[in-house]
XYZ file of C-alpha atoms in Angstrom:
469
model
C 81.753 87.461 32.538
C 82.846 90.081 34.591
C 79.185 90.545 36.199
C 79.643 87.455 37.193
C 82.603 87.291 39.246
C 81.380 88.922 42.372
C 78.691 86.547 42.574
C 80.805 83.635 42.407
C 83.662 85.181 44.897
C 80.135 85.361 47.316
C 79.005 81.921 46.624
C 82.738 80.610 47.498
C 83.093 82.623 50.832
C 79.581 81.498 52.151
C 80.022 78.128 51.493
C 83.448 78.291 53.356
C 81.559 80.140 55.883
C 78.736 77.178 56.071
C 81.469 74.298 56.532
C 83.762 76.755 58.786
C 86.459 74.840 60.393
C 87.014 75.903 64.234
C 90.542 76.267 65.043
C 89.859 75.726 69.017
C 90.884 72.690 71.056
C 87.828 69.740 71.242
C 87.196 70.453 74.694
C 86.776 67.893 77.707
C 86.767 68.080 80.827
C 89.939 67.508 82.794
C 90.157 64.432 85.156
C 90.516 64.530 88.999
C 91.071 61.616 90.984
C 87.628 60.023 92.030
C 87.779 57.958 95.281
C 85.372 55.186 95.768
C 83.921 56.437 98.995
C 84.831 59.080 101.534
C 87.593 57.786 104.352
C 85.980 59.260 107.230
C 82.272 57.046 106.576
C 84.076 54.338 107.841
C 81.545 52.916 110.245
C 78.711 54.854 109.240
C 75.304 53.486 108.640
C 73.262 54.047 105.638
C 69.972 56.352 106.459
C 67.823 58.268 104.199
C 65.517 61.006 106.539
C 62.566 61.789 105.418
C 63.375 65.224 105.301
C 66.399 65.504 103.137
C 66.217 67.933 101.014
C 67.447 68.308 97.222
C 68.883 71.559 96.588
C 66.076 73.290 98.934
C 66.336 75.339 101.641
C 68.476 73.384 103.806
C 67.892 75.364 106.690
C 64.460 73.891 107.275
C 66.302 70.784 108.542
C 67.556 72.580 112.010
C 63.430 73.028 112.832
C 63.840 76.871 113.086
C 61.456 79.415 112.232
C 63.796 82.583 112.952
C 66.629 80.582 110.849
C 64.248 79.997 108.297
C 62.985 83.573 108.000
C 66.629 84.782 108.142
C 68.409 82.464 105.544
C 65.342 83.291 103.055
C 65.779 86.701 103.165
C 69.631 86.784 102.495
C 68.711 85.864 99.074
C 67.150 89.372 97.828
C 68.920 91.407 100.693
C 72.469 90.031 101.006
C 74.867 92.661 98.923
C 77.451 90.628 98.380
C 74.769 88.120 96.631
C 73.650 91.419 95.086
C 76.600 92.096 93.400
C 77.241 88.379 92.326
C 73.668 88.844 90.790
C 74.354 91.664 88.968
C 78.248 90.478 87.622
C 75.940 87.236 86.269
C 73.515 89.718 84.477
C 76.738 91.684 82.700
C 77.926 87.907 82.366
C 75.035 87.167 79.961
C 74.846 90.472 78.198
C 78.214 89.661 76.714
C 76.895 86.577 75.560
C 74.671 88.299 73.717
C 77.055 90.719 72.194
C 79.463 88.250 71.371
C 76.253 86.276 69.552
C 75.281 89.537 67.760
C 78.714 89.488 65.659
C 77.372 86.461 63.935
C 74.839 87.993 62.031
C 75.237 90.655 59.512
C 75.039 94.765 60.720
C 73.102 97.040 58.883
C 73.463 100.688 58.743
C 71.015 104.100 56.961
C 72.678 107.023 56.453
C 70.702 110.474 55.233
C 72.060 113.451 54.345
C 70.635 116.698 53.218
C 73.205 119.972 52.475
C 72.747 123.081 50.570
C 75.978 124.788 48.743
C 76.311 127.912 46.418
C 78.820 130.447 45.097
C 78.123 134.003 45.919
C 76.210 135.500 42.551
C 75.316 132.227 41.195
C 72.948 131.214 43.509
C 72.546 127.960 45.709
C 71.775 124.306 45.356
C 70.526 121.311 47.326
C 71.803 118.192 47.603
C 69.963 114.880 48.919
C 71.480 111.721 50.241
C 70.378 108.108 51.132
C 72.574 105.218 51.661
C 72.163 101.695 53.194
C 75.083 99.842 53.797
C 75.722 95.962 55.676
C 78.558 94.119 56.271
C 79.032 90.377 57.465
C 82.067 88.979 59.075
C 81.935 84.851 57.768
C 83.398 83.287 60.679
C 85.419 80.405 58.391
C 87.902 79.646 61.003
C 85.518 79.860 64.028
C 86.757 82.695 65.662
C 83.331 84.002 66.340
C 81.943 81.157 67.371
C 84.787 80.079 70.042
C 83.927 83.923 71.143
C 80.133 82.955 72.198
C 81.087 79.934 73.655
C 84.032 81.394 75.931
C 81.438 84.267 77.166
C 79.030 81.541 77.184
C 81.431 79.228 79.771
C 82.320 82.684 81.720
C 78.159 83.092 81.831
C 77.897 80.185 83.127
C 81.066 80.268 85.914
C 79.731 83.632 87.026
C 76.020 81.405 87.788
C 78.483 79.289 89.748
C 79.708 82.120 91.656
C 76.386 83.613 92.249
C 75.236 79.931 94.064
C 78.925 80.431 95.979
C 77.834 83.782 97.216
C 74.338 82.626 98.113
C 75.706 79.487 99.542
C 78.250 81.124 101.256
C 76.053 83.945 103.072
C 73.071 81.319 104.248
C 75.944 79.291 105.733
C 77.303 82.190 107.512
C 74.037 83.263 108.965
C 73.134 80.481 110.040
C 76.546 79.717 111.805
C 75.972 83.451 113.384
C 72.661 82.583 114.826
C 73.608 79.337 116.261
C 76.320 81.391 117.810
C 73.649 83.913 119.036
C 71.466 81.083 120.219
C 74.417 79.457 122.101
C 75.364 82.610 123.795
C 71.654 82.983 124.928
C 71.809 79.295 126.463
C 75.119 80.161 127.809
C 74.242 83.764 129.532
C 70.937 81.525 131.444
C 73.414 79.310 132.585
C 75.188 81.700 133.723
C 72.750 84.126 135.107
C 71.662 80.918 137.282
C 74.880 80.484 138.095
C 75.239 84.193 139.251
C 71.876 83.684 141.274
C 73.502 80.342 143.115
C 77.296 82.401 143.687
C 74.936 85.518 145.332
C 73.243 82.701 147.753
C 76.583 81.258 148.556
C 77.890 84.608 149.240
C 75.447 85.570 151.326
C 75.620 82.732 153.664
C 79.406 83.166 153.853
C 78.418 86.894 155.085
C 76.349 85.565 157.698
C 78.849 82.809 159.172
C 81.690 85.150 159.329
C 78.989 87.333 161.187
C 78.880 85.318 163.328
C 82.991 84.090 163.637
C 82.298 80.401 161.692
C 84.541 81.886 158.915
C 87.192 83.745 158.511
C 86.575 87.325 156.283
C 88.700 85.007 153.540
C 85.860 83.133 152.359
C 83.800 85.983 151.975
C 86.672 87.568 149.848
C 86.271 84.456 147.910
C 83.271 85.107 147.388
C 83.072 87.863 146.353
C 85.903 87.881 144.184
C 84.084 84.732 142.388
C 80.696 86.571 141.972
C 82.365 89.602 140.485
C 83.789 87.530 137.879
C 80.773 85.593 137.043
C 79.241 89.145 136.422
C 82.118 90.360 134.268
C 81.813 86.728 132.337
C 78.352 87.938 131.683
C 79.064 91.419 130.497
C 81.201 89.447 127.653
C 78.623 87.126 126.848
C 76.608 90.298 126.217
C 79.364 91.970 123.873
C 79.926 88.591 122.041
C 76.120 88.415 121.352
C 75.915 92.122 119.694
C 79.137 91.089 117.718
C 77.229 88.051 116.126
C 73.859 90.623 115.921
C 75.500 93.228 114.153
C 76.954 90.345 111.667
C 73.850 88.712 110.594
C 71.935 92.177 109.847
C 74.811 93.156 107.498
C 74.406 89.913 106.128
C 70.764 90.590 105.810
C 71.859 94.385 104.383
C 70.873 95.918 106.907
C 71.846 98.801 109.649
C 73.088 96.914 112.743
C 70.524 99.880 114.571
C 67.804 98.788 112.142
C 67.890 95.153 113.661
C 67.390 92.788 116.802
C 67.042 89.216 117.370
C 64.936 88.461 120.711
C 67.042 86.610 123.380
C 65.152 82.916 123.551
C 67.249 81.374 126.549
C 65.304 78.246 126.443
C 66.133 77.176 122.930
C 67.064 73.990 122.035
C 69.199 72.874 119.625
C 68.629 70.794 116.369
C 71.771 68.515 114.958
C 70.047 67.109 111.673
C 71.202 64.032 110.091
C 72.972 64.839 106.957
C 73.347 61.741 104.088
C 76.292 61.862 102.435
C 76.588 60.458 98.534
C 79.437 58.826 97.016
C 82.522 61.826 95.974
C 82.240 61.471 92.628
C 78.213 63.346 93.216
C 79.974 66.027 94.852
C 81.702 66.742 91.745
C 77.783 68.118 89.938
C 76.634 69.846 93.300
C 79.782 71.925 94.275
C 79.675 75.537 92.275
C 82.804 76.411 93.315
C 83.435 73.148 91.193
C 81.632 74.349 88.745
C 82.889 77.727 88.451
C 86.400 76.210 88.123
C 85.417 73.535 85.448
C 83.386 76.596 83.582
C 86.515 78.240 83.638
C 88.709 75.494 82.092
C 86.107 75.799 79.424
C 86.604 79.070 78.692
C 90.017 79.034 78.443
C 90.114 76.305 75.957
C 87.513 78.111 73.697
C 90.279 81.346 73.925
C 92.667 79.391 72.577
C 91.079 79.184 69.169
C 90.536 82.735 69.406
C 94.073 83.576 70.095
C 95.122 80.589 66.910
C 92.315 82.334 64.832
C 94.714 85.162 64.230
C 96.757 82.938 62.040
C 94.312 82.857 59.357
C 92.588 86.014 57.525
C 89.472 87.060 57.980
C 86.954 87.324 55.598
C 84.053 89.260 55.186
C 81.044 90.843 52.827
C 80.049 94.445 52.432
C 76.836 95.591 49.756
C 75.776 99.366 49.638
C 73.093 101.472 48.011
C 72.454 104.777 47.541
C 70.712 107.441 45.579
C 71.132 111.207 45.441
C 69.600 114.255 43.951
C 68.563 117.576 44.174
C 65.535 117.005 45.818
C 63.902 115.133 48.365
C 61.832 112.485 45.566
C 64.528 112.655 43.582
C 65.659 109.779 46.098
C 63.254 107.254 44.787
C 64.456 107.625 40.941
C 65.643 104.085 39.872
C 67.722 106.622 37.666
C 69.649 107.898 40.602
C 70.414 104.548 42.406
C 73.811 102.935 42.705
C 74.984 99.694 44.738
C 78.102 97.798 45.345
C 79.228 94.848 46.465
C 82.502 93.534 48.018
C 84.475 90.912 49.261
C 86.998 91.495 51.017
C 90.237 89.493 53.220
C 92.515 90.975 55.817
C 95.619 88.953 56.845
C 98.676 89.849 59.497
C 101.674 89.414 57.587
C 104.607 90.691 60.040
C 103.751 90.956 63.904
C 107.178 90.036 65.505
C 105.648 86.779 66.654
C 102.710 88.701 68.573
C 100.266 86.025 67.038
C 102.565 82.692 68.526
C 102.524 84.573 71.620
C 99.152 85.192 72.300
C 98.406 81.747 71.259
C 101.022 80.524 74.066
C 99.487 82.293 76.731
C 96.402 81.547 75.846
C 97.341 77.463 75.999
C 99.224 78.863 79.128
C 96.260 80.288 80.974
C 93.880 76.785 79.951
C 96.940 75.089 81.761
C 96.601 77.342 84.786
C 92.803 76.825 84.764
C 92.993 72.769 84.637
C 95.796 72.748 87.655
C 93.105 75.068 89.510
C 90.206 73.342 88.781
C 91.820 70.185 89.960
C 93.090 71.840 93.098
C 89.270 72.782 93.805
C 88.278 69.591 93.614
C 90.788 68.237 95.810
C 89.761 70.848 98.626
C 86.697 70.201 98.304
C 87.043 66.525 99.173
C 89.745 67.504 101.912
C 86.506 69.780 103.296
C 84.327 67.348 103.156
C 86.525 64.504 104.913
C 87.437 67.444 107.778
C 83.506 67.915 108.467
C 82.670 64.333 108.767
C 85.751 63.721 111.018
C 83.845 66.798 113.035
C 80.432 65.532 113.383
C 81.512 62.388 114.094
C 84.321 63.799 116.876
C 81.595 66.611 118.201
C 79.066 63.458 118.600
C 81.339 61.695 120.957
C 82.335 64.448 122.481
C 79.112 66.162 123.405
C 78.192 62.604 125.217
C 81.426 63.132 127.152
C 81.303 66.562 127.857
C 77.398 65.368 129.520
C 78.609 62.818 131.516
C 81.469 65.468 133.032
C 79.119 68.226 133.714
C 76.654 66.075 135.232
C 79.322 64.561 137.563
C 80.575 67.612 138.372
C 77.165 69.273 139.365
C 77.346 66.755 141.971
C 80.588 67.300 143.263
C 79.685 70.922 143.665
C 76.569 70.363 145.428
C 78.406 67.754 147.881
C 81.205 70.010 148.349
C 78.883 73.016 149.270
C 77.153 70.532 151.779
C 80.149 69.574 153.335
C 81.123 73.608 153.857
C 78.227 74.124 155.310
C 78.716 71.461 157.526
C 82.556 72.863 158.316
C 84.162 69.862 156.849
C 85.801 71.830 153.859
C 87.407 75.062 153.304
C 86.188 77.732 151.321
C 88.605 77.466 148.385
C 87.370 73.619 147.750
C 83.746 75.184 147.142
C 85.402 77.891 144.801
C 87.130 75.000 142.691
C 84.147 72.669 142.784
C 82.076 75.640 141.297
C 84.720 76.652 138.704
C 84.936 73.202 137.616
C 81.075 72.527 137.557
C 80.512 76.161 135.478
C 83.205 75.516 132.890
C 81.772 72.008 132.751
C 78.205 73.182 131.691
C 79.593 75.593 129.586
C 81.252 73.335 127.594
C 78.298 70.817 126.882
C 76.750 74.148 125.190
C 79.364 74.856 123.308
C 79.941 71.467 121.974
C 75.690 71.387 120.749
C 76.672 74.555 119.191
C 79.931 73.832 117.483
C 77.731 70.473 116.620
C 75.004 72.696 114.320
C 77.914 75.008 113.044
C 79.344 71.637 111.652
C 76.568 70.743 110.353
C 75.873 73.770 108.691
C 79.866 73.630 107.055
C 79.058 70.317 105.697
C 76.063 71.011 104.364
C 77.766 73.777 102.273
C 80.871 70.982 102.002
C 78.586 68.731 100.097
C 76.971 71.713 97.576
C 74.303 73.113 99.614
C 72.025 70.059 99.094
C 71.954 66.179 99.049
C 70.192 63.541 97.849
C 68.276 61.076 99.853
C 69.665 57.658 100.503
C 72.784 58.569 101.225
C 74.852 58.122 104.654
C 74.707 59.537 107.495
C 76.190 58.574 111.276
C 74.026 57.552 113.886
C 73.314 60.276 116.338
C-alpha cells in the first residue's frame, strides 16, 4: 500500500505533465493597415527585367565589377555585420539552453575520505551517488521559455539581414558618391584647362591695350577658384574612401579605389510588388513582428508564476569501506520524490510582473505597427524620388546643353569685342554649375535606387512595376 503511493503520485504528475496546459496568450500576429497599391505608382507601367533578382546580390543590377567586388566582401569583413553575426549565434545558444530544461539533469557524485581517532587507528570510507531531477512543465512555463528565445533567435536573424542590408546599401551609396566625384573632378579639370586658355588670351589682349588689366583680374580670380573647387572635390573623395574601407573593416591606409573619370552610370529598373509583399521581405519587419512574438510567449512565463511547480527527483547510492564494496546490492539505497513549490505571499510581485509583461507585448505591437508604417512611408518617398530624379535629370540635360552654347557664343562675341569680360565670367559660371548638376542628378539617381532597393527588403520579385526610364 504504502510502496505504492510514490508510484502513483509519479504516474499522476506525468500525465499532467503530458496534457500540460500553457498559460500564454494564442499568439497572432497583429494587423497593420494593408493598402491596395502604393500611391506614388500612379502612372507607372508594369515591366518585369530580365535581370531582377530575388533576394540576390542586388548590386549586380548597376553593371559594376568594383561594386560587385565591394558589396560581396562587406559580408565576411563588415564589423558591424560581425557583431550582428555573433549576437545571432548567442541568440541561438539560448535556445538551446532554454530547450535543455525540458529534459531531465543527471548528476554522479564520488567520494572517498579516510577518518580515525588518535590510538584507535583509521578508517576509509567510499561513496557513490547518482541523482536526476525533472522539472514537468504542467503549466507551460518551459515551453513559452523556448519559444520566446526561439522568437528573439529569430528577430536577432532579422537584425543580422538589417546590418547586412544596411552596410551593402551604404557602400554602394559611397561609391556612387566616389564615382560621381571622379566624373565631376574631369569636368572640372576640363573646365580648369578651358579657364587657363581664356586667361591666357586675356593676358595677351591687355598686352597689347584691347583690355583693360580688369579682365585679366577676372580671370584670374575665376581660375583660382576653379582650382580651389578641385582641391574639395579631392577632400570629398578621400572622405567617401576612408568610409567604404571601414565599411569593408579595413585601415583607411590599407585601401584605395582607382579614380575611373570616364565611368558611366547605371540607373536599373527596379519592379515594385504590391505593399502587402513588402510586409515578408522587410527584416526590420520582421525583427519587429519576432519581437511581438516574444513578448506574448513572456507573458505566460510571467502568469506561470501563479501556479506551483512541480517536479521529480530519484537518487542512488552505495557506500562502504572499500572501493568494491560499492557494487554490493547489500550497500545500495535509492529514493524517490515528488515534490511542489508554490508562492503563497509576494505583495502582488506575481500580478505585477504579469502586467508588465502584457505591458511590454503592448509596447511591441504599437512598434511593430509603427515599422510597418515607415516602411511604407520609405517606400512611397523613394518612388516619388526616382520618378522626380528621372524628370529632372532630362531637365537638368537640356539646361547644361543650352548653356554650353551660350558660353561658347558669349566667348566668341568677347573675342570679337562685342561683350565685356564679366558676361564671359557669368556665361562660364552658369555653364559649369550647369554640368555639374546633370552629374549630380545621375548620381543622386543610383543612390535612390540603391535606398529603394533596401526600401523594398533588399530584393524583389519579377513582374512587378517599375517606371519607364
Amino acid at each position: 500500500m504504502y510502496a505504492t503511493t510514490p508510484i502513483r503520485l509519479t504516474l499522476l504528475a506525468l500525465a499532467a505533465a503530458l496534457a500540460g496546459c500553457s498559460v500564454a496568450p494564442a499568439y497572432q500576429v497583429p494587423t497593420t493597415p494593408q493598402p491596395a497599391a502604393f500611391k506614388e505608382l500612379a502612372g507607372w507601367v508594369p515591366a518585369a527585367p530580365g535581370d531582377a533578382l530575388e533576394r540576390g546580390p542586388w548590386w549586380q543590377l548597376f553593371d559594376d565589377p568594383v561594386l560587385n567586388e565591394l558589396a560581396s566582401a562587406v559580408e565576411v569583413s563588415n564589423q558591424n555585420v560581425a557583431q550582428a553575426a555573433a549576437n545571432y549565434a548567442q541568440a541561438r545558444a539560448l535556445v538551446r539552453q532554454e530547450r535543455a530544461a525540458l529534459f531531465p539533469s543527471l548528476n554522479l557524485q564520488l567520494s572517498a575520505d579516510r577518518a580515525g581517532v588518535r590510538g584507535q587507528g583509521a578508517q576509509n570510507a567510499y561513496r557513490l551517488n547518482l541523482g536526476g531531477s525533472w522539472e514537468s512543465d504542467v503549466w507551460g512555463r518551459l515551453r513559452a521559455g523556448v519559444t520566446s528565445a526561439q522568437a528573439n533567435a529569430e528577430a536577432s536573424a532579422a537584425d543580422l539581414a538589417s546590418a547586412r542590408l544596411s552596410a551593402q546599401g551604404e557602400l554602394a551609396a559611397n561609391y556612387f558618391a566616389v564615382r560621381q566625384l571622379d566624373i565631376a573632378r574631369k569636368l572640372l579639370a576640363d573646365t580648369i584647362a578651358g579657364y587657363e586658355r581664356v586667361f591666357t588670351i586675356t593676358q595677351n589682349r591687355f598686352k597689347v591695350g584691347i583690355v583693360a588689366r580688369t579682365d585679366v583680374l577676372q580671370a584670374q580670380t575665376q581660375l583660382a577658384n576653379a582650382r580651389n573647387d578641385e582641391l574639395g572635390l579631392v577632400r570629398q573623395r578621400a572622405q567617401f574612401e576612408h568610409a567604404i574601407a571601414i565599411l569593408l573593416g579595413k585601415a583607411p591606409s590599407d585601401f584605395a579605389l582607382a579614380p575611373q573619370p570616364q565611368w558611366r552610370p547605371t540607373v536599373p529598373e527596379v519592379p515594385v510588388g504590391v505593399p502587402s509583399t513588402l510586409l515578408q521581405r522587410r527584416p526590420d519587419i520582421a525583427a519587429a513582428e519576432r519581437d511581438v512574438a516574444a513578448a506574448n510567449a513572456e507573458i505566460g512565463i510571467a502568469r506561470s508564476a501563479y501556479f506551483p511547480n512541480i517536479g521529480l527527483s530519484a537518487s542512488g547510492a552505495t557506500a562502504g569501506a572499500s572501493f568494491s564494496d560499492l557494487f554490493s546490492v547489500s550497500n545500495a539505497a535509492w529514493s524517490f520524490g515528488l515534490s511542489a513549490a508554490q508562492s503563497i505571499f509576494n505583495a502582488g510581485a506575481t500580478r505585477a510582473s504579469v502586467a508588465g509583461a502584457e505591458a511590454r507585448h503592448q509596447a511591441a505591437v504599437a512598434r511593430y505597427r509603427q515599422t510597418v508604417l515607415n516602411a511604407f512611408a520609405d517606400v512611397e518617398d523613394q518612388l516619388v524620388a526616382t520618378r522626380v530624379l528621372a524628370e529632372q535629370q532630362a531637365l537638368r540635360r537640356e539646361a547644361s546643353e543650352a548653356a554650353d552654347l551660350v558660353e561658347q557664343q558669349i566667348l566668341n562675341r568677347y573675342k570679337a569685342g562685342q561683350v565685356s569680360y564679366t558676361e564671359v565670367v557669368q556665361a562660364q559660371v552658369t555653364a559649369l554649375n550647369a554640368r555639374r548638376s546633370l552629374v549630380q542628378s545621375q548620381s543622386d539617381r543610383q543612390t535612390v535606387a540603391v535606398a529603394l532597393i533596401q526600401a523594398m527588403g533588399g530584393g524583389w520579385h519579377a513582374g512587378g512595376q517599375t517606371a519607364q526610364p
